[in-house]
mmCIF file of C-alpha atoms and ligand atoms in Angstrom:
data_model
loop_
_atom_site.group_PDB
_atom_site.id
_atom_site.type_symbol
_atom_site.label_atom_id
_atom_site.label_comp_id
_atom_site.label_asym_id
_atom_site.label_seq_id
_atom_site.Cartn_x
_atom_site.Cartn_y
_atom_site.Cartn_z
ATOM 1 C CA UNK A 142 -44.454 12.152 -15.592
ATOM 2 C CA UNK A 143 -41.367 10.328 -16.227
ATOM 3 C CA UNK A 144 -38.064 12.235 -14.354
ATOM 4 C CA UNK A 145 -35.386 10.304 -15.913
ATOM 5 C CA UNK A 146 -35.739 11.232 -19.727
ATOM 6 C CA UNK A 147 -37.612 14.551 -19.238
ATOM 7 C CA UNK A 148 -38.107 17.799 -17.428
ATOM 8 C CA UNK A 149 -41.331 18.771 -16.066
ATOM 9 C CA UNK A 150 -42.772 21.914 -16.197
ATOM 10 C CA UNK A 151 -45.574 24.012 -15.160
ATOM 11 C CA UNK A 152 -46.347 27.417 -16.882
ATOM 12 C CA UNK A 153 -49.103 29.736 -15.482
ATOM 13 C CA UNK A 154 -50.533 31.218 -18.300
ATOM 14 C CA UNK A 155 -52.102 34.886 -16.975
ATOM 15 C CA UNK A 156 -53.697 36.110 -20.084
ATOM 16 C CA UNK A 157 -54.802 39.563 -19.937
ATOM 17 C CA UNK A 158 -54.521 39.734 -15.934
ATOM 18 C CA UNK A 159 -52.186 41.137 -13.912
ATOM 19 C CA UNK A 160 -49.732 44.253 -14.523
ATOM 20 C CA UNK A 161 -46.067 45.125 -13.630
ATOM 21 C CA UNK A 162 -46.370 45.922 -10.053
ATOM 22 C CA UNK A 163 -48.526 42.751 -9.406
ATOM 23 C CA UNK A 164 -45.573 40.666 -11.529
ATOM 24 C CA UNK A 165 -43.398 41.850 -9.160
ATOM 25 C CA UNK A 166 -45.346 41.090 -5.962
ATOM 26 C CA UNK A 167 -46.127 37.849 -7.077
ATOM 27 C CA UNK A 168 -42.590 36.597 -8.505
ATOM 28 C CA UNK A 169 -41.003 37.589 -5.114
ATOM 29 C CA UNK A 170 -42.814 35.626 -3.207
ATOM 30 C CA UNK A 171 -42.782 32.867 -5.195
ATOM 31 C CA UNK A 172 -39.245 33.100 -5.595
ATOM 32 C CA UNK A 173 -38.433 31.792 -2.189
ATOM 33 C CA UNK A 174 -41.070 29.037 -2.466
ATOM 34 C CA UNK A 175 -39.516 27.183 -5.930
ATOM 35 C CA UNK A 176 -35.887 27.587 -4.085
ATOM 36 C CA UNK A 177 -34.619 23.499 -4.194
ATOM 37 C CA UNK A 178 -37.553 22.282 -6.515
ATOM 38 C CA UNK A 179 -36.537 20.471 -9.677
ATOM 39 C CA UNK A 180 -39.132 21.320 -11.634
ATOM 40 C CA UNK A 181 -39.411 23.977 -14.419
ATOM 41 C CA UNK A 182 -41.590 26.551 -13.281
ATOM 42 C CA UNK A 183 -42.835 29.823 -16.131
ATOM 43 C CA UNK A 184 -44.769 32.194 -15.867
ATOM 44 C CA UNK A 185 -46.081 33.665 -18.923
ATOM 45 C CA UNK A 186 -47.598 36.878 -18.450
ATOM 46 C CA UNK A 187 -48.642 39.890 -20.408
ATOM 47 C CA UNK A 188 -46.469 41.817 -22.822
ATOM 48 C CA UNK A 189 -45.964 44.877 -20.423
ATOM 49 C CA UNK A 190 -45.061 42.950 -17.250
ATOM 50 C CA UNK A 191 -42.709 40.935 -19.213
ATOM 51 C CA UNK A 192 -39.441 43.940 -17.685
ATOM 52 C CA UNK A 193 -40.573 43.768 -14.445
ATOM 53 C CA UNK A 194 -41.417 39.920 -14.718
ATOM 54 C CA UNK A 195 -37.965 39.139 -15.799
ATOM 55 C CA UNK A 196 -36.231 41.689 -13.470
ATOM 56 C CA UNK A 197 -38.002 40.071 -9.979
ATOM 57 C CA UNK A 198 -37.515 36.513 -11.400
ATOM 58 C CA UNK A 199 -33.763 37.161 -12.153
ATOM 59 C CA UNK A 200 -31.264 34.076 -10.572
ATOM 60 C CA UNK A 201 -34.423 32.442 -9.372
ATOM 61 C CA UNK A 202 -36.068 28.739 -10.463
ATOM 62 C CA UNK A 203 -38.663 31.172 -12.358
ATOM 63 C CA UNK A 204 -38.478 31.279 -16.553
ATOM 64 C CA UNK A 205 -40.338 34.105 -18.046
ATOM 65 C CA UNK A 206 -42.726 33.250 -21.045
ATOM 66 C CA UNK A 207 -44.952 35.539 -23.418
ATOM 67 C CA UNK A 208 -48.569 33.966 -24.167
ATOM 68 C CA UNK A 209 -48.040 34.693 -28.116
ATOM 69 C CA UNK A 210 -45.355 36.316 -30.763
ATOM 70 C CA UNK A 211 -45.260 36.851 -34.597
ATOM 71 C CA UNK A 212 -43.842 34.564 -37.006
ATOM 72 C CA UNK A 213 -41.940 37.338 -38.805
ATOM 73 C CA UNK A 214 -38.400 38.709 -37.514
ATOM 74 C CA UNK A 215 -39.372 42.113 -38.549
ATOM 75 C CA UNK A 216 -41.281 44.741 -40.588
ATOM 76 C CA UNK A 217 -45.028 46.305 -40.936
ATOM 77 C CA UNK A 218 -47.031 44.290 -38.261
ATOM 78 C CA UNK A 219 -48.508 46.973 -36.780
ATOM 79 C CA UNK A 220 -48.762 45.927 -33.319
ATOM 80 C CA UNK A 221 -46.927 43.056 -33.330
ATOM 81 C CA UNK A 222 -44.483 41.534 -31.605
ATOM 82 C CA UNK A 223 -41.543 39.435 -32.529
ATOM 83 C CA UNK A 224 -39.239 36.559 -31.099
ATOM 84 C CA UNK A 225 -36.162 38.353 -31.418
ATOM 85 C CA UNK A 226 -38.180 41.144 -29.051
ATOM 86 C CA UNK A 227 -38.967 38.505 -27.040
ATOM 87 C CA UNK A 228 -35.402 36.806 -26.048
ATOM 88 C CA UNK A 229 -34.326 40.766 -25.483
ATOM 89 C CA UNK A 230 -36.435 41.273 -23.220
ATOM 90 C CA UNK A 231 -35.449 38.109 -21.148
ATOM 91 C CA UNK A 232 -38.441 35.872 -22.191
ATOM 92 C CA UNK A 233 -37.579 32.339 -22.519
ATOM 93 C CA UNK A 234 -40.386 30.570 -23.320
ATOM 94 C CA UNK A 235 -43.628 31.090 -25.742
ATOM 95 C CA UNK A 236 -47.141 30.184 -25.698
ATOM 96 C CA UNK A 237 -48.242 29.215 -29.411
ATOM 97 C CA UNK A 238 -51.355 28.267 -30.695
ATOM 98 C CA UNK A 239 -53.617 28.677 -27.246
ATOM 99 C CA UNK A 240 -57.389 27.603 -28.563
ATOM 100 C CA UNK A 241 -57.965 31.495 -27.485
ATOM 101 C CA UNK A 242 -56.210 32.892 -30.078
ATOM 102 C CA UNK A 243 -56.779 29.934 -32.972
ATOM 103 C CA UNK A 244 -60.819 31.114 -32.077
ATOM 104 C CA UNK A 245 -60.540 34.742 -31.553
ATOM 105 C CA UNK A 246 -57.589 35.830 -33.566
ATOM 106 C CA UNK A 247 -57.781 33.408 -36.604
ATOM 107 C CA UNK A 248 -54.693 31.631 -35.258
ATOM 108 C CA UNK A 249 -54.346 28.601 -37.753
ATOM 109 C CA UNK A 250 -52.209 25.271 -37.913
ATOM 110 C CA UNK A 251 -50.005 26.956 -40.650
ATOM 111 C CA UNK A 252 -49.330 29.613 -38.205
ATOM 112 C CA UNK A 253 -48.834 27.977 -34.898
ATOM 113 C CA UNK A 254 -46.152 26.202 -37.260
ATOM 114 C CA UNK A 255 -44.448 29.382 -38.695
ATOM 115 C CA UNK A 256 -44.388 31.078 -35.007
ATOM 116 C CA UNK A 257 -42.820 28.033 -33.860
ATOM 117 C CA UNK A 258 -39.897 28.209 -36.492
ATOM 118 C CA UNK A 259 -39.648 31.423 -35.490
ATOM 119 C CA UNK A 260 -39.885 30.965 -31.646
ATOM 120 C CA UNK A 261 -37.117 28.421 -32.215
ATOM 121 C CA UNK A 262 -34.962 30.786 -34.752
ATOM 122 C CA UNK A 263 -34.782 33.029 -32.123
ATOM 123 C CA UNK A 264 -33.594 30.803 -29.098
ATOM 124 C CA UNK A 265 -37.074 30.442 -27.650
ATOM 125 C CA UNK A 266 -38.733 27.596 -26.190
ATOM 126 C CA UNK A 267 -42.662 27.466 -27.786
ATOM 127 C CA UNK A 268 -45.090 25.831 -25.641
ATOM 128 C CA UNK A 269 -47.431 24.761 -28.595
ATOM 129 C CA UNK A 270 -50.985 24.558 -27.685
ATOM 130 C CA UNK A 271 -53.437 21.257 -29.081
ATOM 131 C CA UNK A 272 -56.851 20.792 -28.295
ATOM 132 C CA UNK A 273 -59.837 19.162 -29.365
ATOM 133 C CA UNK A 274 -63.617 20.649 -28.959
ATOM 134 C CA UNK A 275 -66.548 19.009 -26.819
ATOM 135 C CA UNK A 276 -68.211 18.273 -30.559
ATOM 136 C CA UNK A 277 -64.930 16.396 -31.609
ATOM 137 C CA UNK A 278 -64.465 14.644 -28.903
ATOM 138 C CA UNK A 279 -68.014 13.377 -28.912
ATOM 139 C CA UNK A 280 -67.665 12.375 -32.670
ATOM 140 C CA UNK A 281 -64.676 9.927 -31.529
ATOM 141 C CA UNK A 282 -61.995 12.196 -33.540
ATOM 142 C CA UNK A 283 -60.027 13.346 -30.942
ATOM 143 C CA UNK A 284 -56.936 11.228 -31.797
ATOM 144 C CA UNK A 285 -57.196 11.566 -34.912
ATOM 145 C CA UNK A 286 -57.610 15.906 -34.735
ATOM 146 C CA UNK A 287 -54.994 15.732 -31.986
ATOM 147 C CA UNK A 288 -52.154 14.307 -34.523
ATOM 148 C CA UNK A 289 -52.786 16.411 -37.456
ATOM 149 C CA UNK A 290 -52.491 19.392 -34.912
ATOM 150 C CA UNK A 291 -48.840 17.930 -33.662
ATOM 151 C CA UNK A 292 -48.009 17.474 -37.300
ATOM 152 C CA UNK A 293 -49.133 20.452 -38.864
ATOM 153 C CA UNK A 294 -47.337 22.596 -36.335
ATOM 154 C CA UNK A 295 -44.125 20.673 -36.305
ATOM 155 C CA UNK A 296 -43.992 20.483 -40.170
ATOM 156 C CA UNK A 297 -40.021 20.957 -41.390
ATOM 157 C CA UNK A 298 -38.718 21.300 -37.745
ATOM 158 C CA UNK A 299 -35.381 19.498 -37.303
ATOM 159 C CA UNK A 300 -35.081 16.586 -34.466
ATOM 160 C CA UNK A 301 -32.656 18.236 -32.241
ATOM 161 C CA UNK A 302 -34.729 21.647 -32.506
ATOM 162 C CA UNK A 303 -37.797 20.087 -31.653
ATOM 163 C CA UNK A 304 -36.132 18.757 -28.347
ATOM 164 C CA UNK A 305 -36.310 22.222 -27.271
ATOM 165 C CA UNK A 306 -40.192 22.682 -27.808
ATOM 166 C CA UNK A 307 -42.871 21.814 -25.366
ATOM 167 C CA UNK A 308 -46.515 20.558 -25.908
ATOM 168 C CA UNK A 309 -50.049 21.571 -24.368
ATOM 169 C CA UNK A 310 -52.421 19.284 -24.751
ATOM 170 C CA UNK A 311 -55.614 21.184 -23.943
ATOM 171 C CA UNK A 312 -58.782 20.357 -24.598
ATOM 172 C CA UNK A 313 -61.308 23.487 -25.503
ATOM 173 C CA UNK A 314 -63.849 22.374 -23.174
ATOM 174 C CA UNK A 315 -61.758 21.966 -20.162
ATOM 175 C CA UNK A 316 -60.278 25.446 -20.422
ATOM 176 C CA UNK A 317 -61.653 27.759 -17.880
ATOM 177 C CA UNK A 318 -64.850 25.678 -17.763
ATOM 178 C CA UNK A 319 -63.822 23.929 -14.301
ATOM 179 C CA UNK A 320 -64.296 20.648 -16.062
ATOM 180 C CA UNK A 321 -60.898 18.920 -15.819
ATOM 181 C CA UNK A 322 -60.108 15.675 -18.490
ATOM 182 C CA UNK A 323 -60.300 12.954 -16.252
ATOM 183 C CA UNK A 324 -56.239 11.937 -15.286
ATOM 184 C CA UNK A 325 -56.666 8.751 -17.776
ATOM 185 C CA UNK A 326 -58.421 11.125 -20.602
ATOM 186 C CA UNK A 327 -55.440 13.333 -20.576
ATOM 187 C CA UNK A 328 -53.188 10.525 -20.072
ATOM 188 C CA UNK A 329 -54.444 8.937 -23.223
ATOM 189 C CA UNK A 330 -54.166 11.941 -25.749
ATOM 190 C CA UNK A 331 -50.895 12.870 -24.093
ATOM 191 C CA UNK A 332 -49.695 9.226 -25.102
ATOM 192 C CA UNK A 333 -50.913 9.467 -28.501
ATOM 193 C CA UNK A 334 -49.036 12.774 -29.049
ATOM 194 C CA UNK A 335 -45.610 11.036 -28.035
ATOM 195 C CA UNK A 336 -46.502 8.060 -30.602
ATOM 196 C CA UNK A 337 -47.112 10.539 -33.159
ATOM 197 C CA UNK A 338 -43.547 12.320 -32.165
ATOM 198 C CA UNK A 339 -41.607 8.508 -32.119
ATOM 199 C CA UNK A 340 -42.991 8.185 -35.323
ATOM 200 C CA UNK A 341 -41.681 11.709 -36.307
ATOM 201 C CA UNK A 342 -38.598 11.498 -35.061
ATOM 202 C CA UNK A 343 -37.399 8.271 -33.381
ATOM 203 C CA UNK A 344 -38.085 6.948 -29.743
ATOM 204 C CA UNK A 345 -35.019 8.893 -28.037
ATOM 205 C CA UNK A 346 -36.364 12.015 -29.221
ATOM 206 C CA UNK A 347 -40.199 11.356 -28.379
ATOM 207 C CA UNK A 348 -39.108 10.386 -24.867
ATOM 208 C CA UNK A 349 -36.850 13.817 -24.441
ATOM 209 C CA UNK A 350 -39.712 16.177 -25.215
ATOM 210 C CA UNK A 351 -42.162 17.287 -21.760
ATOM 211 C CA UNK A 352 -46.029 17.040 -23.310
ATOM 212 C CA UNK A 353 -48.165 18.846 -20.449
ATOM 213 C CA UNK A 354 -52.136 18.916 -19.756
ATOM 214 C CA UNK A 355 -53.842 22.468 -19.369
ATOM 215 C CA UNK A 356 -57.652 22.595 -18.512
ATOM 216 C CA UNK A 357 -58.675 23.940 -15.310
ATOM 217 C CA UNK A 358 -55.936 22.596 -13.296
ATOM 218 C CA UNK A 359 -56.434 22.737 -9.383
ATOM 219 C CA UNK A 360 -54.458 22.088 -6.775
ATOM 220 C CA UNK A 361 -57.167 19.248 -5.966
ATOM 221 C CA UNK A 362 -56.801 17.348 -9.067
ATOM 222 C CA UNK A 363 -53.124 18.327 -9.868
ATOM 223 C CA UNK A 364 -51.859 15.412 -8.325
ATOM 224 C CA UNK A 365 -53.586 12.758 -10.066
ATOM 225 C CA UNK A 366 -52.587 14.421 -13.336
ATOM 226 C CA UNK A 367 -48.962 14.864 -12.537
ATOM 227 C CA UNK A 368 -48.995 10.862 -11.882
ATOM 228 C CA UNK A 369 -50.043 9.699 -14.838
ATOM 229 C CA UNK A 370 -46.738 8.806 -17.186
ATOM 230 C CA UNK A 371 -46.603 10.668 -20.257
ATOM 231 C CA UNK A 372 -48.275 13.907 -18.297
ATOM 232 C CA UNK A 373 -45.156 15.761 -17.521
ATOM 233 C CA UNK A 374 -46.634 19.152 -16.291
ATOM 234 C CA UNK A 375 -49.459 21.899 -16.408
ATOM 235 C CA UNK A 376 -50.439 24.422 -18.203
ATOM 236 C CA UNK A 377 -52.415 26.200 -15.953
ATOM 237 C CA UNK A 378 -54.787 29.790 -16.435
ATOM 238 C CA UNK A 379 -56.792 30.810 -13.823
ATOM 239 C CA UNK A 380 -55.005 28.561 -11.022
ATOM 240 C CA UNK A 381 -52.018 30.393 -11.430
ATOM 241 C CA UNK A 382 -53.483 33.847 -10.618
ATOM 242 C CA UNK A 383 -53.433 33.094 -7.270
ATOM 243 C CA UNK A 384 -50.041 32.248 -5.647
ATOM 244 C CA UNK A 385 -51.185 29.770 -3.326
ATOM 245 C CA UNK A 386 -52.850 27.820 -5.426
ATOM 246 C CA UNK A 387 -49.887 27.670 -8.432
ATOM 247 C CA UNK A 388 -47.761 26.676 -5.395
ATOM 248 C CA UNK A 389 -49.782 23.347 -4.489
ATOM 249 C CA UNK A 390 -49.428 22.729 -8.445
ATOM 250 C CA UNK A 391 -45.940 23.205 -8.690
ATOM 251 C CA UNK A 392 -45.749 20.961 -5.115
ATOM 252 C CA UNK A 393 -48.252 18.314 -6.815
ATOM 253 C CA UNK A 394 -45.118 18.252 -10.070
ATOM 254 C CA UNK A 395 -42.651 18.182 -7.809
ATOM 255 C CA UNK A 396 -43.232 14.801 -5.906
HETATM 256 C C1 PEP B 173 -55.144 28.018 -20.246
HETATM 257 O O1 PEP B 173 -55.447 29.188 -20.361
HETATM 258 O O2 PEP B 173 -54.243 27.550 -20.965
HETATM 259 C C2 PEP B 173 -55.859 27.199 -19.288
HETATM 260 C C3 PEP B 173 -55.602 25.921 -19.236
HETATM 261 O O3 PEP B 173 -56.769 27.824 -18.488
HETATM 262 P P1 PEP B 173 -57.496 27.210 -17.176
HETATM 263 O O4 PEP B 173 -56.437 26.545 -16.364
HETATM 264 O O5 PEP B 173 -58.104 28.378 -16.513
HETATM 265 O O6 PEP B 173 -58.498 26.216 -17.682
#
């Protein structure tokens, strides 16, 4: 991570775990824990303990995020929910193109890029979700998948919006599997993904933007992610279900 040109952050993604009450539970006591770190720390969790999320977390260190939105503003998306509902509600952040969704709910490059106009249209910070699968990365493509991703979803957006957007590099097969990229793996794609942004935007703007790793991130190998230099933060699943352990991760950011 590099402190001087960008923030770090770590996001606990939930998925479908957890409800109000437990939001609650959890964001008070984690409250007092993040008091004096520098760090961004956000916790995206499910659409219904996004009140009571936001509530607990209120003038605390503690952003609230929501793991996915639609790219509309409005209108017949029957279960649906948008980014303007979003930034009512108190969310700050968004989770966009997770490899959950682009496998299970036909997520797409064209979409992660229209939900990411929208996140942004709407005051939102997306957290926009890369990855490459074990096959890919055993072919030798992984760069090359990795910057048509970053393109694709950043397609038309302005430099100074795209300072407000975040990037998750995270590879499919290290997601949940307990088989972590190796710190100089992660390192590596990380890097390529700020090339691919200086040669987007310009070197000031590449440096400004925080690119995180997510792939079973532990408290045991958090710190030797966090010290690589273009690794500027986790996204982390099932590590931050338990409060303990997201604690050591947000410690291992916060050296
Ligand atoms: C994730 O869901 O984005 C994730 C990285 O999960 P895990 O940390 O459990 O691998």
């Amino acid at each position: 991570m590099n402190r001087r040109y960008r923030k770090t952050v770590i996001a606990g993604n939930w998925k479908m775990n957890k409800n109000a009450a437990d939001a609650k539970s959890f964001i008070s006591e984690l409250k007092s824990s993040v008091r004096g770190k520098w760090c961004e720390v956000v916790l995206c969790v499910p659409f219904t303990a996004i009140p009571a999320a936001v509530k607990t977390a209120k003038g605390s260190r503690i952003d609230i995020g929501a793991q996915n939105c639609h790219f509309a503003p409005e209108g017949a998306y029957t279960g649906e929910i948008s980014c303007a509902m979003l930034a009512e509600a108190g969310v700050k952040y968004v989770v966009i193109g997770h490899s959950e969704r682009r496998r299970d709910f036909g997520e797409s490059d064209r979409t992660v890029n229209l939900k990411a106009h929208a996140a942004l249209d709407a005051g939102l910070r997306p957290i926009i979700c890369v990855g490459e699968s074990a096959e890919m990365r055993e072919t030798g493509i992984t760069l090359d998948v990795i910057r048509a991703q970053v393109k694709s979803a950043l397609k038309d957006i302005t430099a100074d919006r795209v300072r407000r957007t975040v990037i998750a590099y995270e590879p499919i097969w290290a997601i949940g599997t307990g088989d972590t990229a190796t710190a100089e793996q992660a390192d590596e794609v990380n890097r390529a993904i700020r090339e691919c942004l200086r040669q987007l935007y310009g070197a000031r703007v590449a440096r400004s933007i925080s690119i995180l790793y997510g792939g079973s991130v532990t408290p045991k190998n958090a710190y030797e992610l966090f010290a690589m230099p273009d690794i500027d933060g986790g996204l982390v699943g099932g590590a931050s279900l338990d409060r303990a352990a997201f604690e050591e991760i947000i410690n291992a950011a916060d050296q």
